Amino acid sequence: MLILGIESSCDETAAAVVRDGRDVLSNVIASQDELHIEYGGVVPEIASRAHVERIEPVLRQAMSDAGAALSDLDAIAVTNRPGLIGSLLVGVAAAKALAWSLDIPLLGVDHVRAHLIAGALERDDPVFPALGLVVSGGHTSIYHLNSWLDLTRLGATIDDAIGEAYDKVASMLGLPYPGGPRLDALATKGDDSAYAFPVSLLGADSLDFSFSGLKTAVLYTARGTPTRVNGVTRFERDHTNLTELEKANIAASFQKAATQAALAKLRRALEKNKETGETGVSPVYRTLVVGGGVSANSRLRRELPTLAREYELELRLPRMRYCMDNAAMIAALGARQLAAGLTDSLTLQASPTTALS
Ligand code: KG4
Ligand code: ZN
């Protein structure tokens, strides 16, 4: 079974051909970083125009890399939520046109759910139930998964997503967009105990996240205490006043707090289900699945295996190339939807929000 996946929810135009929901025959990603760098973030109007220009060459490349003809395809899977609406519409329109002209099923895929399946690409499915964590630029959420299609959200960020916090802190330190990977690299050169930044755990039982307090603590450390003069907020200094070592120390201390927040909530979810018996491991979960751009983070990738071992869970981390937005994960989830008969009609709508509440 051959599925063409299409992804255009933010600033990557991507297409991939995936066989049997796991074997990636092609994975083409056209990044728009160079178009947004001067604005320090994604400009929605620029993103959707760039998708229009790139979608056709990206689709052609994905088909030719896979050595497949359009007539070989069994279905078209496309991200239809969540994301920037103008960007989503480009992928959805292309997918509808292909599905209609080839007379094959159309599958609308939720981008956040698809991040969770990235760790199953090119591998067999893990054993369920699984505990899932999505850490991306738009989402930070924990899920209970009975299968790839049957999942419940246990918690989510109440303010910034973890990737968003990475990008904002990177910008405070003068690093160019997208700052997450650069901040990660800088953190490896610093001392993570140089600053005691807060790890927000919210209420004692909460599985929600909050990164705004951490972000503000870093802001005040990097730029000094703000004052308001005539309604304008002024800081004592900016990143140009920081030495390279100070920047690296701030990056390392932030990285420690941000990743500790994610790990602490996973631990809390696992503790809630802990057996009182001898084993001390969760009787509920067999697997830990993690996905999203921040699953590429070096510290998270170093610490997650320890947590998984402690709770006797199989850890499913995506390969580096499947952490960031890609269409292979969209095709993979589409394959499960097709097998379950969950196809969509040509009236499929794009939506800025996730279907998971
Ligand atoms: O999943 P993704 O590609 O897009 C969304 O769905 O949002 O995630 C992008 C996010 C960005 O915020 C980026 O800075 C962050 O992932 N990111 C990282 C790393 N690599 C990407 N954050 C921390 N460390 C990294 N190594
Ligand atoms: Zn994403």
mmCIF file of C-alpha atoms and ligand atoms in Angstrom:
data_model
loop_
_atom_site.group_PDB
_atom_site.id
_atom_site.type_symbol
_atom_site.label_atom_id
_atom_site.label_comp_id
_atom_site.label_asym_id
_atom_site.label_seq_id
_atom_site.Cartn_x
_atom_site.Cartn_y
_atom_site.Cartn_z
ATOM 1 C CA MET A 1 0.000 0.000 0.000
ATOM 2 C CA LEU A 2 1.535 3.278 -1.154
ATOM 3 C CA ILE A 3 0.488 6.604 0.381
ATOM 4 C CA LEU A 4 1.587 10.090 -0.654
ATOM 5 C CA GLY A 5 1.752 12.389 2.384
ATOM 6 C CA ILE A 6 1.568 16.185 2.100
ATOM 7 C CA GLU A 7 2.498 18.673 4.861
ATOM 8 C CA SER A 8 2.191 22.459 4.655
ATOM 9 C CA SER A 9 0.905 23.494 8.094
ATOM 10 C CA CYS A 10 3.626 26.030 8.933
ATOM 11 C CA ASP A 11 6.817 26.962 7.078
ATOM 12 C CA GLU A 12 7.889 23.641 5.575
ATOM 13 C CA THR A 13 6.484 22.413 2.265
ATOM 14 C CA ALA A 14 6.881 18.639 2.445
ATOM 15 C CA ALA A 15 5.846 15.511 0.567
ATOM 16 C CA ALA A 16 6.715 11.855 1.154
ATOM 17 C CA VAL A 17 5.826 8.451 -0.249
ATOM 18 C CA VAL A 18 5.445 5.767 2.429
ATOM 19 C CA ARG A 19 4.827 2.042 1.861
ATOM 20 C CA ASP A 20 2.641 0.048 4.261
ATOM 21 C CA GLY A 21 2.632 2.914 6.765
ATOM 22 C CA ARG A 22 6.296 2.441 7.712
ATOM 23 C CA ASP A 23 8.807 2.255 4.834
ATOM 24 C CA VAL A 24 9.793 5.753 3.717
ATOM 25 C CA LEU A 25 10.473 5.676 -0.043
ATOM 26 C CA SER A 26 10.951 9.453 -0.271
ATOM 27 C CA ASN A 27 10.911 12.389 2.151
ATOM 28 C CA VAL A 28 11.221 15.846 0.581
ATOM 29 C CA ILE A 29 11.198 18.973 2.781
ATOM 30 C CA ALA A 30 11.520 22.503 1.392
ATOM 31 C CA SER A 31 12.266 24.775 4.335
ATOM 32 C CA GLN A 32 11.388 28.473 4.251
ATOM 33 C CA ASP A 33 13.790 29.565 7.008
ATOM 34 C CA GLU A 34 15.582 31.996 4.709
ATOM 35 C CA LEU A 35 12.293 33.806 3.942
ATOM 36 C CA HIS A 36 11.392 34.402 7.587
ATOM 37 C CA ILE A 37 14.805 34.991 9.156
ATOM 38 C CA GLU A 38 14.707 38.777 8.865
ATOM 39 C CA TYR A 39 11.373 38.882 10.746
ATOM 40 C CA GLY A 40 12.535 36.587 13.566
ATOM 41 C CA GLY A 41 9.525 34.298 13.114
ATOM 42 C CA VAL A 42 7.105 32.874 10.565
ATOM 43 C CA VAL A 43 5.077 35.485 8.629
ATOM 44 C CA PRO A 44 1.854 33.661 7.668
ATOM 45 C CA GLU A 45 1.251 35.509 4.379
ATOM 46 C CA ILE A 46 4.813 34.896 3.177
ATOM 47 C CA ALA A 47 4.542 31.232 4.228
ATOM 48 C CA SER A 48 1.356 30.551 2.263
ATOM 49 C CA ARG A 49 2.692 32.236 -0.891
ATOM 50 C CA ALA A 50 5.880 30.204 -0.683
ATOM 51 C CA HIS A 51 3.841 26.987 -0.295
ATOM 52 C CA VAL A 52 1.966 27.829 -3.517
ATOM 53 C CA GLU A 53 5.285 28.218 -5.363
ATOM 54 C CA ARG A 54 6.889 25.090 -3.899
ATOM 55 C CA ILE A 55 4.122 22.520 -3.620
ATOM 56 C CA GLU A 56 4.271 21.234 -7.187
ATOM 57 C CA PRO A 57 8.063 20.804 -7.452
ATOM 58 C CA VAL A 58 8.119 19.200 -3.990
ATOM 59 C CA LEU A 59 5.397 16.718 -5.008
ATOM 60 C CA ARG A 60 7.202 15.879 -8.270
ATOM 61 C CA GLN A 61 10.469 15.359 -6.371
ATOM 62 C CA ALA A 62 8.811 13.052 -3.823
ATOM 63 C CA MET A 63 7.318 10.901 -6.590
ATOM 64 C CA SER A 64 10.553 10.721 -8.548
ATOM 65 C CA ASP A 65 12.712 9.972 -5.453
ATOM 66 C CA ALA A 66 10.317 7.112 -4.630
ATOM 67 C CA GLY A 67 10.505 5.827 -8.212
ATOM 68 C CA ALA A 68 6.719 5.721 -8.205
ATOM 69 C CA ALA A 69 4.077 6.821 -10.683
ATOM 70 C CA LEU A 70 0.915 8.607 -9.594
ATOM 71 C CA SER A 71 -1.037 5.541 -10.743
ATOM 72 C CA ASP A 72 0.834 3.450 -8.098
ATOM 73 C CA LEU A 73 -0.659 5.492 -5.216
ATOM 74 C CA ASP A 74 -3.412 4.012 -3.048
ATOM 75 C CA ALA A 75 -4.336 7.184 -1.118
ATOM 76 C CA ILE A 76 -3.369 10.815 -0.438
ATOM 77 C CA ALA A 77 -2.835 11.898 3.185
ATOM 78 C CA VAL A 78 -2.624 15.580 4.037
ATOM 79 C CA THR A 79 -2.255 17.683 7.177
ATOM 80 C CA ASN A 80 -5.569 19.497 7.524
ATOM 81 C CA ARG A 81 -5.074 20.691 11.123
ATOM 82 C CA PRO A 82 -3.715 22.409 13.184
ATOM 83 C CA GLY A 83 -1.598 25.162 11.647
ATOM 84 C CA LEU A 84 -1.647 28.432 9.748
ATOM 85 C CA ILE A 85 -4.884 28.416 7.797
ATOM 86 C CA GLY A 86 -3.469 29.914 4.573
ATOM 87 C CA SER A 87 -0.612 27.405 4.632
ATOM 88 C CA LEU A 88 -2.841 24.410 5.386
ATOM 89 C CA LEU A 89 -5.157 25.309 2.500
ATOM 90 C CA VAL A 90 -2.343 24.930 -0.056
ATOM 91 C CA GLY A 91 -1.624 21.334 0.936
ATOM 92 C CA VAL A 92 -5.303 20.457 1.320
ATOM 93 C CA ALA A 93 -6.146 21.862 -2.147
ATOM 94 C CA ALA A 94 -3.270 19.920 -3.760
ATOM 95 C CA ALA A 95 -4.320 16.716 -1.957
ATOM 96 C CA LYS A 96 -7.949 17.081 -3.023
ATOM 97 C CA ALA A 97 -6.953 17.679 -6.649
ATOM 98 C CA LEU A 98 -4.757 14.555 -6.665
ATOM 99 C CA ALA A 99 -7.271 12.338 -4.844
ATOM 100 C CA TRP A 100 -10.065 13.459 -7.168
ATOM 101 C CA SER A 101 -8.104 13.087 -10.394
ATOM 102 C CA LEU A 102 -6.670 9.687 -9.416
ATOM 103 C CA ASP A 103 -9.974 8.568 -7.876
ATOM 104 C CA ILE A 104 -8.301 7.339 -4.672
ATOM 105 C CA PRO A 105 -9.129 8.044 -0.987
ATOM 106 C CA LEU A 106 -8.306 11.355 0.696
ATOM 107 C CA LEU A 107 -7.137 11.271 4.344
ATOM 108 C CA GLY A 108 -7.105 14.407 6.522
ATOM 109 C CA VAL A 109 -4.420 14.033 9.199
ATOM 110 C CA ASP A 110 -3.953 15.891 12.497
ATOM 111 C CA HIS A 111 -0.354 17.205 12.564
ATOM 112 C CA VAL A 112 0.082 16.887 16.351
ATOM 113 C CA ARG A 113 -1.042 13.249 16.391
ATOM 114 C CA ALA A 114 1.269 12.584 13.450
ATOM 115 C CA HIS A 115 4.308 13.789 15.451
ATOM 116 C CA LEU A 116 3.680 10.887 17.850
ATOM 117 C CA ILE A 117 3.938 8.254 15.103
ATOM 118 C CA ALA A 118 7.275 9.583 13.782
ATOM 119 C CA GLY A 119 9.129 7.206 16.129
ATOM 120 C CA ALA A 120 7.451 4.232 14.406
ATOM 121 C CA LEU A 121 8.692 5.124 10.911
ATOM 122 C CA GLU A 122 10.944 2.393 9.478
ATOM 123 C CA ARG A 123 10.209 0.211 12.529
ATOM 124 C CA ASP A 124 7.475 -2.111 13.773
ATOM 125 C CA ASP A 125 4.706 -0.626 15.867
ATOM 126 C CA PRO A 126 5.368 -0.509 19.619
ATOM 127 C CA VAL A 127 3.195 -2.229 22.204
ATOM 128 C CA PHE A 128 0.283 -0.151 23.502
ATOM 129 C CA PRO A 129 -0.870 1.465 25.760
ATOM 130 C CA ALA A 130 1.746 4.139 25.389
ATOM 131 C CA LEU A 131 2.424 7.432 27.111
ATOM 132 C CA GLY A 132 3.016 10.138 24.487
ATOM 133 C CA LEU A 133 4.743 13.510 24.565
ATOM 134 C CA VAL A 134 4.641 16.085 21.767
ATOM 135 C CA VAL A 135 7.199 18.869 22.116
ATOM 136 C CA SER A 136 7.080 21.234 19.147
ATOM 137 C CA GLY A 137 7.019 24.888 18.205
ATOM 138 C CA GLY A 138 3.233 25.029 18.549
ATOM 139 C CA HIS A 139 2.395 22.296 21.076
ATOM 140 C CA THR A 140 3.561 20.750 24.325
ATOM 141 C CA SER A 141 1.181 17.973 25.324
ATOM 142 C CA ILE A 142 1.005 14.585 27.045
ATOM 143 C CA TYR A 143 -1.253 11.797 25.761
ATOM 144 C CA HIS A 144 -2.528 8.385 26.727
ATOM 145 C CA LEU A 145 -2.529 6.204 23.592
ATOM 146 C CA ASN A 146 -4.454 2.939 23.262
ATOM 147 C CA SER A 147 -3.452 2.951 19.588
ATOM 148 C CA TRP A 148 -2.288 5.554 17.060
ATOM 149 C CA LEU A 149 -5.950 6.444 16.486
ATOM 150 C CA ASP A 150 -7.349 6.150 20.002
ATOM 151 C CA LEU A 151 -5.717 8.723 22.254
ATOM 152 C CA THR A 152 -6.641 11.096 25.050
ATOM 153 C CA ARG A 153 -4.839 14.283 25.970
ATOM 154 C CA LEU A 154 -3.753 14.270 29.613
ATOM 155 C CA GLY A 155 -2.177 17.730 29.718
ATOM 156 C CA ALA A 156 -0.988 20.643 27.595
ATOM 157 C CA THR A 157 0.752 23.965 27.904
ATOM 158 C CA ILE A 158 -1.313 26.784 29.340
ATOM 159 C CA ASP A 159 0.866 29.443 27.647
ATOM 160 C CA ASP A 160 3.932 29.046 25.392
ATOM 161 C CA ALA A 161 4.912 25.807 23.688
ATOM 162 C CA ILE A 162 8.382 24.550 24.637
ATOM 163 C CA GLY A 163 9.755 25.164 21.111
ATOM 164 C CA GLU A 164 8.320 28.671 21.174
ATOM 165 C CA ALA A 165 10.126 29.295 24.481
ATOM 166 C CA TYR A 166 13.353 28.000 22.893
ATOM 167 C CA ASP A 167 12.930 30.323 19.916
ATOM 168 C CA LYS A 168 12.150 33.356 22.115
ATOM 169 C CA VAL A 169 15.068 32.752 24.483
ATOM 170 C CA ALA A 170 17.368 32.227 21.482
ATOM 171 C CA SER A 171 16.264 35.588 20.131
ATOM 172 C CA MET A 172 16.975 37.228 23.549
ATOM 173 C CA LEU A 173 20.529 35.897 23.209
ATOM 174 C CA GLY A 174 20.856 37.294 19.685
ATOM 175 C CA LEU A 175 20.652 33.931 17.900
ATOM 176 C CA PRO A 176 18.920 33.948 14.489
ATOM 177 C CA TYR A 177 15.556 32.240 13.771
ATOM 178 C CA PRO A 178 14.826 29.377 14.197
ATOM 179 C CA GLY A 179 16.744 29.511 17.431
ATOM 180 C CA GLY A 180 15.930 26.136 19.051
ATOM 181 C CA PRO A 181 18.737 24.076 17.476
ATOM 182 C CA ARG A 182 21.246 26.944 17.866
ATOM 183 C CA LEU A 183 20.347 27.400 21.531
ATOM 184 C CA ASP A 184 20.770 23.641 22.044
ATOM 185 C CA ALA A 185 24.264 23.829 20.518
ATOM 186 C CA LEU A 186 25.196 26.885 22.602
ATOM 187 C CA ALA A 187 23.926 25.183 25.788
ATOM 188 C CA THR A 188 26.490 22.410 25.413
ATOM 189 C CA LYS A 189 29.242 25.034 25.938
ATOM 190 C CA GLY A 190 27.783 26.466 29.158
ATOM 191 C CA ASP A 191 27.340 25.615 32.838
ATOM 192 C CA ASP A 192 23.740 24.538 33.509
ATOM 193 C CA SER A 193 23.957 25.451 37.196
ATOM 194 C CA ALA A 194 25.051 29.055 36.550
ATOM 195 C CA TYR A 195 21.465 30.350 36.940
ATOM 196 C CA ALA A 196 18.609 28.774 38.914
ATOM 197 C CA PHE A 197 15.707 29.272 36.497
ATOM 198 C CA PRO A 198 12.229 28.162 37.654
ATOM 199 C CA VAL A 199 10.717 24.844 36.559
ATOM 200 C CA SER A 200 6.977 25.410 36.608
ATOM 201 C CA LEU A 201 5.046 22.327 37.738
ATOM 202 C CA LEU A 202 1.655 24.041 38.354
ATOM 203 C CA GLY A 203 -0.676 22.206 40.812
ATOM 204 C CA ALA A 204 0.496 19.035 42.580
ATOM 205 C CA ASP A 205 -1.475 16.745 40.224
ATOM 206 C CA SER A 206 -1.302 18.825 37.083
ATOM 207 C CA LEU A 207 -0.018 17.365 33.823
ATOM 208 C CA ASP A 208 -0.187 20.790 32.167
ATOM 209 C CA PHE A 209 2.863 22.852 31.292
ATOM 210 C CA SER A 210 3.779 26.514 31.627
ATOM 211 C CA PHE A 211 6.869 28.114 30.106
ATOM 212 C CA SER A 212 6.083 31.824 30.444
ATOM 213 C CA GLY A 213 7.631 32.190 33.943
ATOM 214 C CA LEU A 214 10.835 30.551 32.732
ATOM 215 C CA LYS A 215 10.900 32.783 29.662
ATOM 216 C CA THR A 216 10.465 35.923 31.777
ATOM 217 C CA ALA A 217 13.179 34.822 34.236
ATOM 218 C CA VAL A 218 15.596 34.396 31.328
ATOM 219 C CA LEU A 219 14.565 37.754 29.869
ATOM 220 C CA TYR A 220 15.324 39.594 33.125
ATOM 221 C CA THR A 221 18.631 37.761 33.512
ATOM 222 C CA ALA A 222 19.714 38.546 29.970
ATOM 223 C CA ARG A 223 18.470 42.127 29.747
ATOM 224 C CA GLY A 224 18.168 43.335 33.345
ATOM 225 C CA THR A 225 15.137 44.661 35.211
ATOM 226 C CA PRO A 226 12.706 46.557 32.983
ATOM 227 C CA THR A 227 11.393 50.043 33.720
ATOM 228 C CA ARG A 228 8.373 51.703 32.128
ATOM 229 C CA VAL A 229 8.850 55.280 30.926
ATOM 230 C CA ASN A 230 5.885 56.994 29.243
ATOM 231 C CA GLY A 231 4.257 53.606 28.609
ATOM 232 C CA VAL A 232 7.400 52.204 26.947
ATOM 233 C CA THR A 233 9.240 49.262 28.548
ATOM 234 C CA ARG A 234 13.003 49.678 28.632
ATOM 235 C CA PHE A 235 15.621 47.172 29.666
ATOM 236 C CA GLU A 236 19.021 47.916 31.168
ATOM 237 C CA ARG A 237 20.939 46.142 28.383
ATOM 238 C CA ASP A 238 20.613 43.722 25.474
ATOM 239 C CA HIS A 239 22.438 40.607 24.303
ATOM 240 C CA THR A 240 25.334 42.642 22.930
ATOM 241 C CA ASN A 241 26.311 43.374 26.555
ATOM 242 C CA LEU A 242 26.635 39.676 27.393
ATOM 243 C CA THR A 243 29.895 37.785 27.048
ATOM 244 C CA GLU A 244 29.930 34.528 25.052
ATOM 245 C CA LEU A 245 30.317 32.604 28.321
ATOM 246 C CA GLU A 246 27.342 34.385 29.915
ATOM 247 C CA LYS A 247 25.216 33.543 26.862
ATOM 248 C CA ALA A 248 26.290 29.901 26.971
ATOM 249 C CA ASN A 249 25.555 29.727 30.718
ATOM 250 C CA ILE A 250 22.094 31.235 30.235
ATOM 251 C CA ALA A 251 21.428 28.804 27.350
ATOM 252 C CA ALA A 252 22.568 25.807 29.429
ATOM 253 C CA SER A 253 20.557 26.846 32.508
ATOM 254 C CA PHE A 254 17.443 27.479 30.385
ATOM 255 C CA GLN A 255 17.855 24.147 28.605
ATOM 256 C CA LYS A 256 18.102 22.367 31.946
ATOM 257 C CA ALA A 257 14.889 23.985 33.268
ATOM 258 C CA ALA A 258 12.909 23.485 30.027
ATOM 259 C CA THR A 259 13.815 19.819 29.654
ATOM 260 C CA GLN A 260 13.313 19.177 33.404
ATOM 261 C CA ALA A 261 9.748 20.496 33.028
ATOM 262 C CA ALA A 262 9.015 17.984 30.254
ATOM 263 C CA LEU A 263 10.641 15.085 32.112
ATOM 264 C CA ALA A 264 8.940 15.973 35.405
ATOM 265 C CA LYS A 265 5.489 15.791 33.798
ATOM 266 C CA LEU A 266 6.217 12.437 32.182
ATOM 267 C CA ARG A 267 7.397 11.154 35.548
ATOM 268 C CA ARG A 268 4.249 12.495 37.192
ATOM 269 C CA ALA A 269 2.037 10.725 34.626
ATOM 270 C CA LEU A 270 3.933 7.488 35.209
ATOM 271 C CA GLU A 271 3.826 7.829 39.003
ATOM 272 C CA LYS A 272 0.049 8.303 38.865
ATOM 273 C CA ASN A 273 -0.220 4.855 37.370
ATOM 274 C CA LYS A 274 2.404 3.191 39.467
ATOM 275 C CA GLU A 275 1.667 -0.204 40.865
ATOM 276 C CA THR A 276 2.010 -0.543 44.605
ATOM 277 C CA GLY A 277 3.264 -4.105 44.121
ATOM 278 C CA GLU A 278 6.803 -5.382 43.839
ATOM 279 C CA THR A 279 7.824 -4.200 40.441
ATOM 280 C CA GLY A 280 7.140 -0.549 41.084
ATOM 281 C CA VAL A 281 6.645 0.003 37.352
ATOM 282 C CA SER A 282 3.578 1.361 35.643
ATOM 283 C CA PRO A 283 1.129 -1.458 34.913
ATOM 284 C CA VAL A 284 -0.539 0.832 32.429
ATOM 285 C CA TYR A 285 2.204 1.888 30.036
ATOM 286 C CA ARG A 286 4.493 -0.309 27.961
ATOM 287 C CA THR A 287 5.947 2.342 25.692
ATOM 288 C CA LEU A 288 6.969 6.005 25.775
ATOM 289 C CA VAL A 289 6.563 7.810 22.437
ATOM 290 C CA VAL A 290 8.008 11.302 21.965
ATOM 291 C CA GLY A 291 7.834 13.528 18.883
ATOM 292 C CA GLY A 292 7.951 17.102 17.565
ATOM 293 C CA GLY A 293 10.821 19.443 16.724
ATOM 294 C CA VAL A 294 12.140 19.621 20.303
ATOM 295 C CA SER A 295 12.534 15.812 20.361
ATOM 296 C CA ALA A 296 15.720 16.601 18.380
ATOM 297 C CA ASN A 297 17.080 18.317 21.498
ATOM 298 C CA SER A 298 20.360 16.796 22.675
ATOM 299 C CA ARG A 299 19.594 16.976 26.394
ATOM 300 C CA LEU A 300 16.110 15.493 26.037
ATOM 301 C CA ARG A 301 17.508 12.678 23.884
ATOM 302 C CA ARG A 302 20.151 11.999 26.514
ATOM 303 C CA GLU A 303 17.772 11.962 29.495
ATOM 304 C CA LEU A 304 14.693 10.215 28.091
ATOM 305 C CA PRO A 305 16.353 6.765 27.886
ATOM 306 C CA THR A 306 17.117 6.910 31.635
ATOM 307 C CA LEU A 307 13.480 7.682 32.453
ATOM 308 C CA ALA A 308 12.256 4.928 30.116
ATOM 309 C CA ARG A 309 14.619 2.393 31.706
ATOM 310 C CA GLU A 310 13.508 3.361 35.196
ATOM 311 C CA TYR A 311 9.858 2.672 34.342
ATOM 312 C CA GLU A 312 10.631 -0.334 32.089
ATOM 313 C CA LEU A 313 9.203 1.312 29.014
ATOM 314 C CA GLU A 314 10.278 0.949 25.413
ATOM 315 C CA LEU A 315 11.287 4.418 24.218
ATOM 316 C CA ARG A 316 10.272 5.505 20.720
ATOM 317 C CA LEU A 317 12.156 8.620 19.706
ATOM 318 C CA PRO A 318 12.012 9.663 16.035
ATOM 319 C CA ARG A 319 15.194 9.543 13.983
ATOM 320 C CA MET A 320 16.555 13.088 13.687
ATOM 321 C CA ARG A 321 15.131 13.576 10.184
ATOM 322 C CA TYR A 322 11.607 12.779 11.418
ATOM 323 C CA CYS A 323 11.642 15.073 14.492
ATOM 324 C CA MET A 324 10.920 18.263 12.569
ATOM 325 C CA ASP A 325 7.865 18.775 10.382
ATOM 326 C CA ASN A 326 7.798 16.207 7.581
ATOM 327 C CA ALA A 327 5.239 14.454 5.402
ATOM 328 C CA ALA A 328 6.376 10.866 6.103
ATOM 329 C CA MET A 329 4.683 10.998 9.518
ATOM 330 C CA ILE A 330 1.511 12.318 7.814
ATOM 331 C CA ALA A 331 1.476 9.389 5.376
ATOM 332 C CA ALA A 332 2.159 6.954 8.257
ATOM 333 C CA LEU A 333 -0.840 8.119 10.272
ATOM 334 C CA GLY A 334 -2.901 8.311 7.068
ATOM 335 C CA ALA A 335 -2.152 4.607 6.513
ATOM 336 C CA ARG A 336 -3.681 3.753 9.908
ATOM 337 C CA GLN A 337 -6.740 5.875 9.134
ATOM 338 C CA LEU A 338 -7.153 4.148 5.751
ATOM 339 C CA ALA A 339 -6.884 0.694 7.349
ATOM 340 C CA ALA A 340 -9.592 1.719 9.840
ATOM 341 C CA GLY A 341 -11.846 2.992 7.028
ATOM 342 C CA LEU A 342 -11.538 6.586 8.211
ATOM 343 C CA THR A 343 -11.377 8.288 4.808
ATOM 344 C CA ASP A 344 -12.470 11.851 4.089
ATOM 345 C CA SER A 345 -14.612 13.362 1.373
ATOM 346 C CA LEU A 346 -13.586 16.181 -0.972
ATOM 347 C CA THR A 347 -15.342 18.595 1.419
ATOM 348 C CA LEU A 348 -12.482 18.096 3.925
ATOM 349 C CA GLN A 349 -11.867 21.388 5.758
ATOM 350 C CA ALA A 350 -8.613 22.904 6.976
ATOM 351 C CA SER A 351 -8.671 24.051 10.611
ATOM 352 C CA PRO A 352 -6.230 26.124 12.697
ATOM 353 C CA THR A 353 -6.849 24.007 15.822
ATOM 354 C CA THR A 354 -6.182 20.387 16.749
ATOM 355 C CA ALA A 355 -9.046 17.926 17.019
ATOM 356 C CA LEU A 356 -7.762 16.786 20.405
ATOM 357 C CA SER A 357 -9.219 18.680 23.311
HETATM 358 O O1 KG4 B 1 7.625 20.150 15.129
HETATM 359 P P1 KG4 B 1 8.235 21.362 14.550
HETATM 360 O O2 KG4 B 1 9.130 21.190 13.347
HETATM 361 O O3 KG4 B 1 7.150 22.399 14.146
HETATM 362 C C1 KG4 B 1 5.957 22.543 14.840
HETATM 363 O O4 KG4 B 1 5.070 21.703 14.675
HETATM 364 O O5 KG4 B 1 5.913 23.523 15.622
HETATM 365 O O6 KG4 B 1 9.028 22.071 15.743
HETATM 366 C C2 KG4 B 1 9.779 23.224 15.529
HETATM 367 C C3 KG4 B 1 10.336 23.677 16.862
HETATM 368 C C4 KG4 B 1 10.980 25.060 16.779
HETATM 369 O O7 KG4 B 1 10.504 25.825 17.876
HETATM 370 C C5 KG4 B 1 12.455 24.744 16.904
HETATM 371 O O8 KG4 B 1 13.208 25.802 17.458
HETATM 372 C C6 KG4 B 1 12.414 23.543 17.823
HETATM 373 O O9 KG4 B 1 11.345 22.770 17.324
HETATM 374 N N1 KG4 B 1 13.667 22.758 17.796
HETATM 375 C C7 KG4 B 1 14.486 22.590 18.873
HETATM 376 C C8 KG4 B 1 15.570 21.793 18.424
HETATM 377 N N2 KG4 B 1 15.389 21.517 17.102
HETATM 378 C C9 KG4 B 1 14.209 22.113 16.739
HETATM 379 N N3 KG4 B 1 14.377 23.018 20.128
HETATM 380 C C10 KG4 B 1 15.356 22.666 20.989
HETATM 381 N N4 KG4 B 1 16.425 21.925 20.642
HETATM 382 C C11 KG4 B 1 16.583 21.477 19.384
HETATM 383 N N5 KG4 B 1 17.654 20.741 19.045
HETATM 384 ZN ZN ZN B 2 5.203 20.074 13.879
#
